[in-house]
Amino acid sequence: MKVSIIGSGNVATVLANLAFDKSHTIVEIIGRNHEQSKVLAQKVNADFSPYKSKIQPVDVVIIALSDTAIASVIENIEFNDSLVVHTAGSISLNVLKNNCKHYGVLYPLQSLNKNVNHTPEIPFLIEANDAVSQNKLLSFANTISNNVQICDEATRLKLHTAAVFVNNFTNFLYTQADNFCKSEKLNFNLLLPLISETANRVMAHNPSTVQTGPAKRKDINTINKHLDVLANHHQMKSIYNFLTKEIMEE
Amino acid sequence: MKVSIIGSGNVATVLANLAFDKSHTIVEIIGRNHEQSKVLAQKVNADFSPYKSKIQPVDVVIIALSDTAIASVIENIEFNDSLVVHTAGSISLNVLKNNCKHYGVLYPLQSLNKNVNHTPEIPFLIEANDAVSQNKLLSFANTISNNVQICDEATRLKLHTAAVFVNNFTNFLYTQADNFCKSEKLNFNLLLPLISETANRVMAHNPSTVQTGPAKRKDINTINKHLDVLANHHQMKSIYNFLTKEIMEE
C-alpha cells in the first residue's frame, strides 16, 4: 500500500520503519520538526515536508501526533479519499469526522521508542467509520503485526487505562528502585534478573497466584525493617506504605 | 561438595536441584512436610527425614525455611563442623551464631518457585562469619551461579527492600490489571507484550529516562478519562490517583 505519515516522533518512526520493512511504499513524512522528518524520510525512502494543506493521495495516512495536536493539525489538511487513522489510545475516532471521509484508529498497545534497537511485539487495536475502511485498515495492520484486534472506543480506553498500570506505574517502581540504589551506592543491575523473572512469570501464570512478599504474608516484622531502611527516602517510604496497605487489604 | 538442605519449599527445591545438576552430592533433605521432602529427596538422590537433632556431616547445610522458622528449627540441631547458611534476605547472619561454629548467608536475589519450569538467573548475596567459611561458600555459590557478590547484612537488607518494589509491588500492579480485565471482560494477554517490553527496556536503559504516560506529561485530560473508566473499581482508582500524584511530583 501507499502510506503517508504525519509526525516524526516515536510512534511515527516505529510505524514508518515497520511499514517500510513490509514493502509498503512510504510516500510522505509530514512533520513539524524539519530535521527529524528529514532523517525519517531518508530512512524509508519517502518525501518529507512541513505541515501543509494538500497531501499526495495514498491508501493510508497515519497521524502519529500527541493527543492534543491531532485536532488542530488535521483541520487544515485536505485528505480527499485517503483512509486517515490516528494512533492514540484515549482519543475518539470522531476527532477525524469533520475532516475525513474514511477514517479510523490504529492504536499500538505497546510502548514505542525510536531509540530502542529491537521492535517489540505490537498488538494493534483498530476501528474505522465504515466496513470498507475497516477491512482496508485490517489488511494493512495484519501486514505489520500478528496481533490485530478490532476494538471499539470504550474498550480501547479501558485497555489504555490498564496499560498505565503495567507500563507507566511499573516503570515508576523501577525508577524508585534505581534512584534508591544510586543514593545508597548499590548496583541496580543486581535487580535486573528479578525484574525479568517477575515479568516472565505472568506470561504463563496468573499474577495473583504468584504474589509473594512481606505484605502478602502480613509479615509486620520484615515490613518494619524495610521501613527503617527507607527512613530517609520519604517518597519511597510513602509508596511502600501505601502499596503494602493495599496488598494487605486484598 | 556434600550438601544437605533443611526445608522442602520453593527455595529448598530450586537450590537442591541446582546443586544436584552441578554434581554436588545432596546427602539429606530434612523437612517438616513428609511428602514434599520425600519427593524432593527422590529427585536429587538424597535421604530424607523429619527435623532431628543429629544430621550427617556435610560441607554445607542450607537452611531454606521461612524467616520466622529459622531460629526455632535450628536450636535443636547439632551441626558440628558443617558450614550452615540461611537464605533469608532480611535476617541477620547472627541468628545462626549460638548453634553453629561456621555459618553464613546464601541469599538468592530472585523470586524462586518450584512450579516454574525454567530456572532464572539468580544473583547470590553471600556473607560468612570467618574467612574460611566465606571462601567455602563463595566456591559453592560460584558453581551454581555466575553472579555471586559478597554482601554485608545492611546492604543485603537494602537490596531486599528494593526487590519488594520491582517484584512484589510490580506483580501487584499486574494483578490489578488482570482483575480489571477479568471484570471488564478484556483479554489480559493483550497486555503481555507491553509487560515484556517494559521490563526489557530497563535492561539497557535507565528507567527514569524511559518514563512515559499521562502522569509524566501532566496530561490531566487523559488522567480524567482513566479515572472515569475506573469509577467502579475503587481500589484501582485509589492506586491510580496515588501513583499519578507521586509521578507528577517527581
Short mmCIF file of C-alpha atoms in Angstrom, two decimals:
data_model
loop_
_atom_site.label_atom_id
_atom_site.label_comp_id
_atom_site.label_asym_id
_atom_site.label_seq_id
_atom_site.Cartn_x
_atom_site.Cartn_y
_atom_site.Cartn_z
CA MET A 1 0.00 0.00 0.00
CA LYS A 2 0.93 3.65 -0.31
CA VAL A 3 1.28 5.13 3.15
CA SER A 4 1.99 8.65 4.41
CA ILE A 5 2.76 9.58 7.96
CA ILE A 6 2.07 12.81 9.80
CA GLY A 7 4.53 13.13 12.64
CA SER A 8 8.16 12.16 13.11
CA GLY A 9 8.37 11.12 16.76
CA ASN A 10 8.50 7.69 18.40
CA VAL A 11 5.24 6.22 17.08
CA ALA A 12 5.71 7.74 13.60
CA THR A 13 9.25 6.40 13.37
CA VAL A 14 8.47 2.87 14.55
CA LEU A 15 5.39 2.55 12.31
CA ALA A 16 7.14 4.03 9.28
CA ASN A 17 10.01 1.59 9.67
CA LEU A 18 7.67 -1.36 10.17
CA ALA A 19 5.61 -0.48 7.08
CA PHE A 20 8.75 0.14 5.02
CA ASP A 21 10.19 -3.22 6.11
CA LYS A 22 6.99 -4.91 4.96
CA SER A 23 7.38 -3.41 1.47
CA HIS A 24 4.74 -0.71 1.73
CA THR A 25 5.61 2.48 -0.13
CA ILE A 26 6.08 5.37 2.26
CA VAL A 27 5.10 8.40 0.20
CA GLU A 28 5.48 11.34 2.57
CA ILE A 29 6.63 12.10 6.10
CA ILE A 30 4.88 15.31 7.10
CA GLY A 31 6.20 16.81 10.31
CA ARG A 32 6.72 19.97 12.29
CA ASN A 33 10.28 19.01 13.17
CA HIS A 34 12.25 19.51 9.95
CA GLU A 35 15.37 17.61 10.98
CA GLN A 36 13.50 14.60 12.43
CA SER A 37 11.18 14.37 9.43
CA LYS A 38 14.11 14.50 7.05
CA VAL A 39 16.04 11.77 8.87
CA LEU A 40 13.00 9.51 8.97
CA ALA A 41 12.04 10.21 5.34
CA GLN A 42 15.52 9.34 4.14
CA LYS A 43 15.46 6.09 6.08
CA VAL A 44 12.18 4.94 4.50
CA ASN A 45 12.83 6.42 1.07
CA ALA A 46 9.99 8.98 1.31
CA ASP A 47 9.46 12.66 0.58
CA PHE A 48 9.25 14.96 3.55
CA SER A 49 7.55 18.26 4.13
CA PRO A 50 6.26 20.55 6.85
CA TYR A 51 2.53 20.62 7.65
CA LYS A 52 0.64 21.60 4.50
CA SER A 53 -2.91 21.71 3.23
CA LYS A 54 -2.62 19.28 0.29
CA ILE A 55 -1.04 15.91 0.66
CA GLN A 56 -0.43 13.32 -2.03
CA PRO A 57 -3.22 10.74 -2.46
CA VAL A 58 -2.36 7.46 -0.70
CA ASP A 59 -4.11 4.40 0.74
CA VAL A 60 -3.48 5.17 4.39
CA VAL A 61 -2.45 8.35 6.19
CA ILE A 62 -1.21 7.61 9.72
CA ILE A 63 -1.46 10.53 12.12
CA ALA A 64 1.12 9.83 14.81
CA LEU A 65 0.91 13.01 16.84
CA SER A 66 0.42 13.80 20.51
CA ASP A 67 -3.22 13.57 21.66
CA THR A 68 -3.59 17.32 21.91
CA ALA A 69 -2.08 18.09 18.49
CA ILE A 70 -4.30 15.83 16.36
CA ALA A 71 -7.36 18.07 16.00
CA SER A 72 -5.52 21.29 15.25
CA VAL A 73 -3.06 19.78 12.76
CA ILE A 74 -5.63 17.96 10.66
CA GLU A 75 -8.14 20.77 10.39
CA ASN A 76 -6.00 22.42 7.71
CA ILE A 77 -5.39 19.33 5.63
CA GLU A 78 -7.42 18.00 2.68
CA PHE A 79 -7.39 14.21 2.77
CA ASN A 80 -9.80 13.53 -0.13
CA ASP A 81 -10.40 9.77 -0.34
CA SER A 82 -7.43 8.55 1.68
CA LEU A 83 -8.11 6.46 4.76
CA VAL A 84 -6.91 8.56 7.70
CA VAL A 85 -6.10 6.90 11.05
CA HIS A 86 -4.80 8.20 14.33
CA THR A 87 -2.76 6.15 16.80
CA ALA A 88 -3.97 7.47 20.18
CA GLY A 89 -5.36 5.12 22.84
CA SER A 90 -7.61 7.60 24.58
CA ILE A 91 -8.83 9.75 21.69
CA SER A 92 -12.14 9.13 19.93
CA LEU A 93 -12.37 8.06 16.31
CA ASN A 94 -14.65 11.06 15.87
CA VAL A 95 -11.85 13.58 16.17
CA LEU A 96 -11.36 12.79 12.46
CA LYS A 97 -15.02 13.02 11.47
CA ASN A 98 -15.16 16.60 10.22
CA ASN A 99 -12.06 16.44 8.04
CA CYS A 100 -12.08 12.92 6.63
CA LYS A 101 -14.41 10.77 4.58
CA HIS A 102 -12.74 7.50 5.59
CA TYR A 103 -11.15 7.36 9.00
CA GLY A 104 -10.13 5.04 11.77
CA VAL A 105 -7.86 4.27 14.69
CA LEU A 106 -4.68 2.20 14.59
CA TYR A 107 -3.65 2.02 18.24
CA PRO A 108 -0.43 0.19 19.11
CA LEU A 109 -0.86 -1.26 22.62
CA GLN A 110 2.85 -1.02 23.22
CA SER A 111 5.45 1.45 24.40
CA LEU A 112 7.26 2.56 21.26
CA ASN A 113 10.59 4.32 21.32
CA LYS A 114 12.60 5.06 18.21
CA ASN A 115 15.87 4.80 20.12
CA VAL A 116 15.31 1.21 21.20
CA ASN A 117 17.06 -1.14 18.80
CA HIS A 118 14.64 -4.06 18.77
CA THR A 119 10.98 -3.86 17.71
CA PRO A 120 8.75 -5.49 20.34
CA GLU A 121 5.61 -7.44 19.52
CA ILE A 122 2.87 -4.84 18.97
CA PRO A 123 -0.83 -5.71 19.43
CA PHE A 124 -2.87 -3.25 17.33
CA LEU A 125 -6.40 -2.24 18.33
CA ILE A 126 -8.25 -0.92 15.30
CA GLU A 127 -11.61 0.57 14.39
CA ALA A 128 -12.96 2.53 11.42
CA ASN A 129 -16.03 4.51 10.41
CA ASP A 130 -17.23 2.10 7.73
CA ALA A 131 -16.76 -1.52 6.70
CA VAL A 132 -14.58 -0.80 3.66
CA SER A 133 -12.22 1.33 5.73
CA GLN A 134 -12.13 -1.28 8.47
CA ASN A 135 -11.19 -4.02 6.01
CA LYS A 136 -8.50 -1.86 4.47
CA LEU A 137 -7.08 -0.99 7.89
CA LEU A 138 -7.25 -4.63 8.97
CA SER A 139 -5.34 -5.69 5.85
CA PHE A 140 -2.70 -3.08 6.46
CA ALA A 141 -2.34 -3.81 10.19
CA ASN A 142 -2.07 -7.54 9.54
CA THR A 143 0.99 -6.93 7.38
CA ILE A 144 2.86 -5.23 10.23
CA SER A 145 1.64 -7.31 13.21
CA ASN A 146 0.45 -10.82 14.03
CA ASN A 147 -1.81 -9.48 16.76
CA VAL A 148 -4.57 -7.21 15.43
CA GLN A 149 -7.94 -6.82 17.15
CA ILE A 150 -11.00 -4.85 16.15
CA CYS A 151 -11.85 -2.83 19.22
CA ASP A 152 -14.39 -0.12 19.98
CA GLU A 153 -13.56 3.18 21.63
CA ALA A 154 -14.69 2.26 25.15
CA THR A 155 -12.70 -0.98 25.13
CA ARG A 156 -9.64 0.75 23.76
CA LEU A 157 -9.79 3.32 26.56
CA LYS A 158 -10.08 0.55 29.16
CA LEU A 159 -7.01 -1.22 27.78
CA HIS A 160 -5.19 2.12 27.65
CA THR A 161 -6.00 2.55 31.35
CA ALA A 162 -4.78 -0.97 32.21
CA ALA A 163 -1.61 -0.27 30.22
CA VAL A 164 -0.83 2.63 32.55
CA PHE A 165 -0.61 0.13 35.41
CA VAL A 166 1.64 -2.41 33.71
CA ASN A 167 3.82 0.12 31.90
CA ASN A 168 3.91 3.65 33.41
CA PHE A 169 3.37 2.65 37.04
CA THR A 170 5.65 -0.37 36.81
CA ASN A 171 8.41 1.70 35.24
CA PHE A 172 7.93 4.25 38.02
CA LEU A 173 8.60 1.49 40.59
CA TYR A 174 11.75 0.54 38.67
CA THR A 175 12.75 4.22 38.81
CA GLN A 176 12.25 4.33 42.56
CA ALA A 177 14.45 1.25 42.99
CA ASP A 178 17.07 2.71 40.63
CA ASN A 179 17.17 6.05 42.45
CA PHE A 180 17.42 4.24 45.78
CA CYS A 181 20.33 2.13 44.50
CA LYS A 182 22.13 5.24 43.23
CA SER A 183 21.71 7.07 46.51
CA GLU A 184 22.74 4.03 48.59
CA LYS A 185 25.61 3.14 46.21
CA LEU A 186 24.10 -0.25 45.35
CA ASN A 187 24.29 -1.92 41.98
CA PHE A 188 20.82 -1.67 40.35
CA ASN A 189 21.92 -4.33 37.84
CA LEU A 190 21.66 -6.91 40.62
CA LEU A 191 17.87 -6.41 40.39
CA LEU A 192 17.61 -6.99 36.64
CA PRO A 193 17.23 -10.80 36.78
CA LEU A 194 14.37 -10.31 39.27
CA ILE A 195 12.71 -7.69 37.05
CA SER A 196 12.91 -10.13 34.10
CA GLU A 197 11.59 -13.05 36.09
CA THR A 198 8.70 -11.04 37.55
CA ALA A 199 7.56 -10.07 34.05
CA ASN A 200 8.26 -13.50 32.51
CA ARG A 201 6.29 -15.28 35.16
CA VAL A 202 2.98 -13.63 34.22
CA MET A 203 3.42 -14.88 30.65
CA ALA A 204 2.40 -18.30 31.98
CA HIS A 205 0.87 -17.67 35.42
CA ASN A 206 -1.98 -15.61 36.73
CA PRO A 207 -0.26 -12.73 38.61
CA SER A 208 -2.42 -13.11 41.73
CA THR A 209 -1.23 -16.71 42.13
CA VAL A 210 2.46 -15.71 42.15
CA GLN A 211 2.16 -12.73 44.52
CA THR A 212 4.74 -13.06 47.31
CA GLY A 213 6.49 -10.80 49.81
CA PRO A 214 6.05 -9.43 53.31
CA ALA A 215 2.81 -7.53 52.57
CA LYS A 216 1.16 -10.66 51.14
CA ARG A 217 2.31 -12.66 54.21
CA LYS A 218 1.31 -9.81 56.55
CA ASP A 219 4.87 -10.09 57.90
CA ILE A 220 4.99 -6.93 60.04
CA ASN A 221 8.49 -7.67 61.30
CA THR A 222 10.02 -7.56 57.80
CA ILE A 223 7.83 -4.62 56.77
CA ASN A 224 9.21 -2.63 59.73
CA LYS A 225 12.79 -3.49 58.78
CA HIS A 226 12.12 -2.21 55.25
CA LEU A 227 10.53 0.98 56.59
CA ASP A 228 13.64 1.57 58.70
CA VAL A 229 15.79 1.17 55.59
CA LEU A 230 13.60 3.77 53.85
CA ALA A 231 13.64 6.24 56.76
CA ASN A 232 15.50 8.86 54.73
CA HIS A 233 13.78 8.09 51.43
CA HIS A 234 10.48 9.85 52.01
CA GLN A 235 8.78 9.30 48.67
CA MET A 236 9.78 5.65 48.55
CA LYS A 237 8.64 5.13 52.12
CA SER A 238 5.29 6.66 51.32
CA ILE A 239 4.90 4.39 48.25
CA TYR A 240 5.98 1.38 50.31
CA ASN A 241 3.41 2.17 53.00
CA PHE A 242 0.63 2.77 50.51
CA LEU A 243 1.14 -0.34 48.36
CA THR A 244 1.79 -2.57 51.38
CA LYS A 245 -1.54 -1.48 52.85
CA GLU A 246 -3.29 -2.12 49.50
CA ILE A 247 -1.79 -5.62 49.23
CA MET A 248 -2.70 -6.44 52.84
CA GLU A 249 -6.30 -5.42 52.14
CA GLU A 250 -6.61 -7.69 49.10
CA MET B 1 30.63 -30.87 47.82
CA LYS B 2 28.33 -32.74 50.18
CA VAL B 3 25.25 -30.63 50.76
CA SER B 4 22.19 -31.09 52.99
CA ILE B 5 19.08 -28.97 52.90
CA ILE B 6 16.68 -28.13 55.69
CA GLY B 7 13.31 -27.31 54.15
CA SER B 8 11.41 -28.58 51.14
CA GLY B 9 9.62 -25.49 49.83
CA ASN B 10 10.36 -23.23 46.86
CA VAL B 11 13.87 -22.09 47.80
CA ALA B 12 14.88 -25.54 49.08
CA THR B 13 13.65 -27.21 45.91
CA VAL B 14 15.27 -24.78 43.47
CA LEU B 15 18.63 -24.80 45.31
CA ALA B 16 18.65 -28.60 45.74
CA ASN B 17 18.01 -29.07 42.03
CA LEU B 18 20.65 -26.51 41.06
CA ALA B 19 23.28 -28.12 43.32
CA PHE B 20 22.35 -31.63 42.12
CA ASP B 21 22.61 -30.50 38.48
CA LYS B 22 26.11 -29.18 39.20
CA SER B 23 27.19 -32.60 40.53
CA HIS B 24 27.17 -31.82 44.21
CA THR B 25 26.08 -34.73 46.40
CA ILE B 26 22.82 -33.98 48.15
CA VAL B 27 23.05 -36.00 51.36
CA GLU B 28 19.79 -35.23 53.20
CA ILE B 29 16.59 -33.28 52.75
CA ILE B 30 15.32 -32.53 56.24
CA GLY B 31 11.79 -31.18 56.30
CA ARG B 32 8.60 -30.86 58.28
CA ASN B 33 6.47 -31.76 55.27
CA HIS B 34 7.00 -35.51 54.82
CA GLU B 35 5.54 -35.78 51.33
CA GLN B 36 7.35 -32.72 49.92
CA SER B 37 10.68 -33.78 51.45
CA LYS B 38 10.31 -37.27 50.03
CA VAL B 39 9.53 -36.00 46.52
CA LEU B 40 12.47 -33.61 46.56
CA ALA B 41 14.87 -36.19 48.06
CA GLN B 42 13.99 -38.73 45.39
CA LYS B 43 14.58 -36.18 42.67
CA VAL B 44 18.10 -35.32 43.90
CA ASN B 45 19.01 -38.83 45.03
CA ALA B 46 19.17 -37.91 48.73
CA ASP B 47 17.97 -39.34 52.04
CA PHE B 48 15.10 -37.56 53.69
CA SER B 49 13.98 -37.21 57.26
CA PRO B 50 11.87 -35.05 59.55
CA TYR B 51 13.55 -32.48 61.80
CA LYS B 52 16.05 -34.27 64.06
CA SER B 53 18.89 -33.40 66.42
CA LYS B 54 21.78 -35.12 64.62
CA ILE B 55 22.41 -34.63 60.95
CA GLN B 56 25.05 -36.29 58.81
CA PRO B 57 28.33 -34.34 58.48
CA VAL B 58 28.48 -32.41 55.18
CA ASP B 59 30.29 -29.44 53.69
CA VAL B 60 27.29 -27.10 53.53
CA VAL B 61 23.89 -27.20 55.25
CA ILE B 62 21.41 -24.86 53.56
CA ILE B 63 18.55 -23.72 55.77
CA ALA B 64 15.76 -22.77 53.37
CA LEU B 65 12.95 -22.02 55.80
CA SER B 66 10.61 -19.10 56.34
CA ASP B 67 12.18 -16.19 58.25
CA THR B 68 10.27 -16.95 61.40
CA ALA B 69 11.04 -20.68 61.46
CA ILE B 70 14.84 -20.49 61.23
CA ALA B 71 15.68 -19.82 64.88
CA SER B 72 13.34 -22.38 66.41
CA VAL B 73 14.20 -25.19 63.98
CA ILE B 74 17.97 -24.92 64.31
CA GLU B 75 18.13 -24.64 68.10
CA ASN B 76 17.60 -28.40 68.39
CA ILE B 77 20.16 -29.43 65.77
CA GLU B 78 23.85 -30.26 66.24
CA PHE B 79 25.78 -29.06 63.22
CA ASN B 80 29.34 -29.86 64.42
CA ASP B 81 31.82 -28.54 61.82
CA SER B 82 29.47 -28.17 58.87
CA LEU B 83 29.11 -24.73 57.32
CA VAL B 84 25.49 -23.69 57.94
CA VAL B 85 23.88 -20.98 55.80
CA HIS B 86 20.43 -19.49 55.70
CA THR B 87 18.81 -17.99 52.60
CA ALA B 88 16.79 -15.09 54.02
CA GLY B 89 17.21 -11.54 52.74
CA SER B 90 16.17 -9.71 55.88
CA ILE B 91 17.52 -12.00 58.63
CA SER B 92 20.89 -11.44 60.30
CA LEU B 93 23.78 -13.84 59.97
CA ASN B 94 23.79 -13.89 63.76
CA VAL B 95 20.61 -15.91 64.03
CA LEU B 96 22.99 -18.87 63.49
CA LYS B 97 25.65 -17.77 65.99
CA ASN B 98 24.60 -19.77 69.03
CA ASN B 99 24.19 -23.08 67.26
CA CYS B 100 26.91 -23.12 64.63
CA LYS B 101 30.68 -22.84 64.54
CA HIS B 102 30.79 -21.94 60.83
CA TYR B 103 27.87 -20.04 59.41
CA GLY B 104 26.82 -17.69 56.70
CA VAL B 105 24.10 -16.38 54.41
CA LEU B 106 23.38 -17.51 50.86
CA TYR B 107 20.65 -15.13 49.73
CA PRO B 108 19.19 -15.60 46.25
CA LEU B 109 18.08 -12.15 45.00
CA GLN B 110 15.38 -13.74 42.90
CA SER B 111 11.82 -14.95 43.15
CA LEU B 112 12.06 -18.74 43.26
CA ASN B 113 9.12 -21.03 42.62
CA LYS B 114 9.44 -24.77 42.32
CA ASN B 115 6.47 -24.93 39.93
CA VAL B 116 8.08 -22.69 37.33
CA ASN B 117 9.73 -24.78 34.66
CA HIS B 118 12.74 -22.62 33.83
CA THR B 119 15.43 -21.58 36.30
CA PRO B 120 16.02 -17.82 36.10
CA GLU B 121 19.41 -16.18 36.54
CA ILE B 122 19.98 -15.94 40.30
CA PRO B 123 22.35 -13.35 41.80
CA PHE B 124 23.53 -14.65 45.19
CA LEU B 125 24.48 -12.29 48.02
CA ILE B 126 26.72 -14.09 50.48
CA GLU B 127 28.47 -13.48 53.78
CA ALA B 128 30.02 -15.71 56.45
CA ASN B 129 31.40 -15.47 59.98
CA ASP B 130 35.02 -16.20 59.07
CA ALA B 131 37.30 -16.15 56.03
CA VAL B 132 37.47 -19.94 55.61
CA SER B 133 33.67 -20.20 55.63
CA GLN B 134 33.36 -17.29 53.26
CA ASN B 135 35.73 -18.89 50.77
CA LYS B 136 33.95 -22.22 51.01
CA LEU B 137 30.58 -20.54 50.49
CA LEU B 138 31.95 -18.49 47.61
CA SER B 139 33.27 -21.65 45.94
CA PHE B 140 29.95 -23.39 46.35
CA ALA B 141 27.86 -20.40 45.17
CA ASN B 142 30.08 -19.93 42.12
CA THR B 143 29.24 -23.45 40.99
CA ILE B 144 25.51 -22.72 40.91
CA SER B 145 25.54 -19.08 39.70
CA ASN B 146 27.60 -16.73 37.55
CA ASN B 147 26.57 -13.78 39.69
CA VAL B 148 27.82 -14.04 43.29
CA GLN B 149 28.54 -11.00 45.44
CA ILE B 150 29.93 -10.76 48.95
CA CYS B 151 27.48 -8.51 50.76
CA ASP B 152 27.08 -7.37 54.34
CA GLU B 153 23.84 -7.51 56.27
CA ALA B 154 22.86 -3.86 55.87
CA THR B 155 23.42 -3.94 52.11
CA ARG B 156 21.50 -7.19 51.77
CA LEU B 157 18.53 -5.69 53.61
CA LYS B 158 18.62 -2.63 51.33
CA LEU B 159 18.56 -4.82 48.22
CA HIS B 160 15.79 -6.90 49.76
CA THR B 161 13.81 -3.69 50.21
CA ALA B 162 14.42 -2.59 46.62
CA ALA B 163 13.39 -6.08 45.47
CA VAL B 164 9.95 -5.53 47.03
CA PHE B 165 9.43 -2.63 44.63
CA VAL B 166 10.48 -4.39 41.44
CA ASN B 167 8.94 -7.75 42.30
CA ASN B 168 6.10 -7.69 44.88
CA PHE B 169 4.76 -4.23 44.04
CA THR B 170 5.15 -4.70 40.29
CA ASN B 171 3.37 -8.04 40.43
CA PHE B 172 0.61 -6.37 42.43
CA LEU B 173 0.13 -3.86 39.60
CA TYR B 174 -0.06 -6.75 37.14
CA THR B 175 -2.70 -8.31 39.41
CA GLN B 176 -4.73 -5.10 39.42
CA ALA B 177 -4.66 -5.01 35.62
CA ASP B 178 -5.55 -8.70 35.42
CA ASN B 179 -8.51 -8.35 37.81
CA PHE B 180 -9.70 -5.30 35.88
CA CYS B 181 -9.52 -7.22 32.58
CA LYS B 182 -11.46 -10.12 34.08
CA SER B 183 -14.18 -7.87 35.45
CA GLU B 184 -14.43 -5.85 32.20
CA LYS B 185 -14.20 -8.98 30.01
CA LEU B 186 -10.99 -7.82 28.34
CA ASN B 187 -8.18 -10.08 27.26
CA PHE B 188 -5.27 -9.59 29.72
CA ASN B 189 -2.97 -11.36 27.22
CA LEU B 190 -3.13 -8.24 25.05
CA LEU B 191 -1.03 -6.55 27.76
CA LEU B 192 1.71 -9.21 27.85
CA PRO B 193 3.87 -7.73 25.07
CA LEU B 194 3.79 -4.39 26.92
CA ILE B 195 4.74 -6.06 30.22
CA SER B 196 7.69 -7.74 28.49
CA GLU B 197 8.84 -4.59 26.77
CA THR B 198 8.59 -2.50 29.95
CA ALA B 199 10.86 -4.95 31.77
CA ASN B 200 13.21 -5.50 28.82
CA ARG B 201 13.73 -1.81 28.31
CA VAL B 202 15.38 -1.31 31.71
CA MET B 203 17.94 -3.97 30.83
CA ALA B 204 19.56 -1.34 28.61
CA HIS B 205 18.05 1.99 29.69
CA ASN B 206 17.85 3.94 32.90
CA PRO B 207 14.16 3.63 33.93
CA SER B 208 13.75 7.35 34.63
CA THR B 209 14.73 8.13 31.01
CA VAL B 210 12.01 5.88 29.57
CA GLN B 211 9.15 7.01 31.84
CA THR B 212 6.12 7.93 29.73
CA GLY B 213 2.38 8.28 30.23
CA PRO B 214 -0.22 10.87 31.19
CA ALA B 215 1.14 11.44 34.73
CA LYS B 216 4.63 12.14 33.41
CA ARG B 217 3.17 14.55 30.82
CA LYS B 218 0.82 16.05 33.42
CA ASP B 219 -1.94 15.34 30.90
CA ILE B 220 -4.99 15.99 33.10
CA ASN B 221 -7.43 15.35 30.27
CA THR B 222 -6.28 11.73 29.80
CA ILE B 223 -5.94 11.19 33.55
CA ASN B 224 -9.59 12.20 33.97
CA LYS B 225 -10.67 9.80 31.22
CA HIS B 226 -8.84 6.98 33.02
CA LEU B 227 -10.41 7.91 36.36
CA ASP B 228 -13.84 7.75 34.72
CA VAL B 229 -13.03 4.27 33.42
CA LEU B 230 -12.05 3.27 36.97
CA ALA B 231 -15.14 4.79 38.60
CA ASN B 232 -16.43 1.40 39.76
CA HIS B 233 -13.00 -0.06 40.54
CA HIS B 234 -12.32 1.61 43.87
CA GLN B 235 -9.00 0.03 44.80
CA MET B 236 -7.60 0.52 41.33
CA LYS B 237 -8.78 4.12 41.24
CA SER B 238 -7.15 4.80 44.56
CA ILE B 239 -3.85 3.27 43.32
CA TYR B 240 -4.14 5.25 40.08
CA ASN B 241 -4.65 8.51 41.97
CA PHE B 242 -1.82 7.83 44.40
CA LEU B 243 0.82 6.81 41.84
CA THR B 244 -0.20 9.53 39.39
CA LYS B 245 0.32 12.12 42.12
CA GLU B 246 3.71 10.62 43.01
CA ILE B 247 4.85 10.66 39.37
CA MET B 248 3.66 14.24 38.90
CA GLU B 249 5.66 15.31 41.95
CA GLU B 250 8.89 13.74 40.66
#
